[in-house]
C-alpha cells in the first residue's frame, strides 16, 4: 500500500492544480467571446496626471505620447518638490498650449486626481500614471465605448515597457493574463469589471464630480480609511 500513500500525499496538490485550471477555463471561454466596441465615437478627452518624483526621461516620453494622441488637454498635477519634472513640463508647455501645470503641496495621489478632474474642461477624463506611455491610438479607442450612455468608465490593455529580467517578464505575463482573460471575461459575463487600473482609466467627468466627496472622504463603519484608489473609483 506504499504506492497508495504516495498518491494520497500528492492529492491536495493535484486538486489545487485542477482548481486553478478550472478557474482559468471559466475565464478563458467568455473572454474568447469578447469583442472591443468599434463605434467611431469620439468625445473631447482631458488627461489628468499626478506627478511625484518621476524619472524625467520616462516622464518626457509619456507626456509626448499623450499629446500625440490628439487629446484636448493634459493636466499635470506636480508635487512642488519635484523640480526635475516641473522643468520637463514647463519646457513642453512652451511648445504646446494643451499642457497645463498645477503645482500642489498636498501629499497623496487622491487630492492630485481630484484637483485634475475639477480643473478639466472635457466631458471625458483619462486618469493616467506619470510613467505610462500610450500607443498612438489610445485616445481614439477609449472614447468609442462611450457611445453607450450606460458606460461610465473604460480601461485599456497594458504591458510592461521593455521588460528586462525574470520579474519584469513575469509581471508582463500577468498583465497579459489580466487583459486577455480576466477583464474580457468580466465584461462579457457581468458587463462590468472589478477594477480599472490607474495606469489609464477613463471616466465621464460628470460622474467623477458627482462622487468626489465619497472618493475623498472614504470610511468603513464610520471610521475614516484609505483603500486602493483604483478600486475605490471603479
Short mmCIF file of C-alpha atoms in Angstrom, two decimals, residues 46-206:
data_model
loop_
_atom_site.label_atom_id
_atom_site.label_comp_id
_atom_site.label_asym_id
_atom_site.label_seq_id
_atom_site.Cartn_x
_atom_site.Cartn_y
_atom_site.Cartn_z
CA UNK A 46 -8.69 65.53 -20.88
CA UNK A 47 -5.68 63.69 -19.45
CA UNK A 48 -5.05 64.12 -15.71
CA UNK A 49 -1.67 63.03 -14.35
CA UNK A 50 -0.43 63.18 -10.73
CA UNK A 51 3.36 63.59 -10.84
CA UNK A 52 5.72 62.86 -7.95
CA UNK A 53 9.44 62.17 -8.28
CA UNK A 54 9.10 60.52 -11.67
CA UNK A 55 12.11 59.66 -13.82
CA UNK A 56 12.37 62.75 -16.09
CA UNK A 57 13.18 60.77 -19.25
CA UNK A 58 10.24 58.39 -18.76
CA UNK A 59 8.00 61.34 -17.93
CA UNK A 60 9.04 63.18 -21.09
CA UNK A 61 8.33 60.10 -23.23
CA UNK A 62 4.96 59.58 -21.56
CA UNK A 63 3.92 63.23 -21.93
CA UNK A 64 4.86 63.21 -25.61
CA UNK A 65 2.81 60.04 -26.16
CA UNK A 66 -0.32 61.61 -24.67
CA UNK A 67 -0.01 64.71 -26.84
CA UNK A 68 0.47 62.61 -29.98
CA UNK A 69 -2.99 61.17 -29.27
CA UNK A 70 -4.65 64.48 -30.09
CA UNK A 71 -6.25 64.98 -26.67
CA UNK A 72 -7.86 68.27 -25.68
CA UNK A 73 -5.53 68.94 -22.76
CA UNK A 74 -3.01 67.33 -20.44
CA UNK A 75 -3.30 68.49 -16.83
CA UNK A 76 -0.14 67.76 -14.83
CA UNK A 77 -0.63 67.96 -11.06
CA UNK A 78 3.01 68.11 -9.96
CA UNK A 79 4.34 67.99 -6.42
CA UNK A 80 6.14 71.24 -5.60
CA UNK A 81 9.27 69.32 -4.57
CA UNK A 82 9.66 67.66 -7.99
CA UNK A 83 11.82 70.25 -9.74
CA UNK A 84 13.02 67.90 -12.50
CA UNK A 85 9.54 67.02 -13.73
CA UNK A 86 8.46 70.64 -13.42
CA UNK A 87 11.29 71.59 -15.76
CA UNK A 88 10.25 68.94 -18.31
CA UNK A 89 6.61 70.02 -18.13
CA UNK A 90 7.43 73.72 -18.49
CA UNK A 91 9.65 73.03 -21.49
CA UNK A 92 6.88 71.17 -23.32
CA UNK A 93 4.21 73.64 -22.14
CA UNK A 94 6.04 76.41 -24.02
CA UNK A 95 5.67 74.42 -27.26
CA UNK A 96 2.18 73.00 -26.73
CA UNK A 97 -0.57 75.05 -25.15
CA UNK A 98 -2.58 71.90 -24.35
CA UNK A 99 -0.27 71.26 -21.39
CA UNK A 100 -1.49 72.73 -18.10
CA UNK A 101 0.59 72.63 -14.93
CA UNK A 102 -0.92 72.62 -11.44
CA UNK A 103 1.54 72.61 -8.55
CA UNK A 104 0.46 71.03 -5.27
CA UNK A 105 1.91 70.76 -1.79
CA UNK A 106 -0.78 68.35 -0.58
CA UNK A 107 0.64 64.82 -0.22
CA UNK A 108 -1.09 61.85 -1.76
CA UNK A 109 -2.45 60.83 -5.14
CA UNK A 110 -6.14 61.28 -4.36
CA UNK A 111 -6.08 65.02 -3.93
CA UNK A 112 -3.97 65.35 -7.08
CA UNK A 113 -6.56 63.36 -9.05
CA UNK A 114 -9.36 65.48 -7.60
CA UNK A 115 -7.61 68.73 -8.48
CA UNK A 116 -7.10 67.50 -12.01
CA UNK A 117 -10.63 66.41 -12.80
CA UNK A 118 -12.10 69.53 -11.21
CA UNK A 119 -9.88 71.64 -13.48
CA UNK A 120 -10.61 69.54 -16.59
CA UNK A 121 -12.69 71.03 -19.41
CA UNK A 122 -13.69 67.90 -21.31
CA UNK A 123 -16.61 65.51 -20.92
CA UNK A 124 -14.22 62.54 -20.60
CA UNK A 125 -11.23 62.41 -18.25
CA UNK A 126 -8.36 59.94 -18.51
CA UNK A 127 -6.62 59.38 -15.16
CA UNK A 128 -3.08 58.33 -16.04
CA UNK A 129 0.10 57.44 -14.15
CA UNK A 130 3.13 59.59 -14.91
CA UNK A 131 5.19 56.67 -16.25
CA UNK A 132 2.53 55.35 -18.64
CA UNK A 133 3.38 55.57 -22.34
CA UNK A 134 0.42 55.41 -24.72
CA UNK A 135 0.20 53.84 -28.15
CA UNK A 136 -0.79 56.38 -30.84
CA UNK A 137 -4.45 55.23 -30.98
CA UNK A 138 -5.32 55.02 -27.28
CA UNK A 139 -7.43 58.19 -27.11
CA UNK A 140 -9.46 57.21 -30.17
CA UNK A 141 -10.10 53.67 -28.89
CA UNK A 142 -11.08 54.55 -25.31
CA UNK A 143 -13.69 57.05 -26.49
CA UNK A 144 -15.59 54.53 -28.62
CA UNK A 145 -17.46 52.67 -25.82
CA UNK A 146 -18.85 55.97 -24.51
CA UNK A 147 -21.28 55.97 -27.41
CA UNK A 148 -23.36 53.93 -24.95
CA UNK A 149 -24.68 56.36 -22.29
CA UNK A 150 -24.77 53.49 -19.77
CA UNK A 151 -20.98 53.20 -19.77
CA UNK A 152 -19.26 55.26 -17.09
CA UNK A 153 -15.65 54.05 -17.28
CA UNK A 154 -13.30 52.37 -19.74
CA UNK A 155 -9.93 50.66 -19.22
CA UNK A 156 -7.08 49.68 -21.51
CA UNK A 157 -4.83 46.70 -22.20
CA UNK A 158 -1.39 47.23 -20.66
CA UNK A 159 2.10 45.79 -20.81
CA UNK A 160 5.43 46.35 -19.10
CA UNK A 161 7.63 48.73 -21.10
CA UNK A 162 10.73 46.93 -22.38
CA UNK A 163 10.66 44.14 -19.76
CA UNK A 164 14.07 43.01 -18.57
CA UNK A 165 14.90 40.18 -16.22
CA UNK A 166 12.75 37.48 -14.70
CA UNK A 167 10.44 39.55 -12.51
CA UNK A 168 9.59 42.15 -15.14
CA UNK A 169 8.79 39.42 -17.65
CA UNK A 170 6.64 37.57 -15.11
CA UNK A 171 4.78 40.81 -14.41
CA UNK A 172 4.28 41.30 -18.14
CA UNK A 173 2.87 37.76 -18.39
CA UNK A 174 0.47 38.53 -15.52
CA UNK A 175 -0.75 41.64 -17.34
CA UNK A 176 -1.38 39.56 -20.45
CA UNK A 177 -3.46 37.16 -18.36
CA UNK A 178 -5.37 40.02 -16.78
CA UNK A 179 -6.18 41.84 -20.02
CA UNK A 180 -6.65 38.87 -22.37
CA UNK A 181 -8.60 36.67 -19.93
CA UNK A 182 -9.78 38.23 -16.67
CA UNK A 183 -11.06 41.65 -17.75
CA UNK A 184 -12.70 40.48 -21.01
CA UNK A 185 -14.39 37.63 -19.13
CA UNK A 186 -15.79 40.01 -16.50
CA UNK A 187 -17.02 42.33 -19.25
CA UNK A 188 -18.82 39.53 -21.11
CA UNK A 189 -20.31 37.87 -18.02
CA UNK A 190 -21.24 40.92 -15.97
CA UNK A 191 -20.95 43.98 -18.21
CA UNK A 192 -18.54 45.37 -15.61
CA UNK A 193 -15.01 44.93 -14.26
CA UNK A 194 -13.80 44.75 -10.67
CA UNK A 195 -11.10 47.39 -11.15
CA UNK A 196 -9.97 49.86 -13.81
CA UNK A 197 -6.20 50.14 -13.46
CA UNK A 198 -4.97 53.61 -12.57
CA UNK A 199 -2.24 53.42 -15.22
CA UNK A 200 -5.00 54.53 -17.61
CA UNK A 201 -8.66 54.71 -16.65
CA UNK A 202 -11.18 56.90 -18.47
CA UNK A 203 -14.33 58.17 -16.78
CA UNK A 204 -17.15 60.56 -17.53
CA UNK A 205 -16.21 63.81 -15.80
CA UNK A 206 -19.78 64.27 -14.58
#
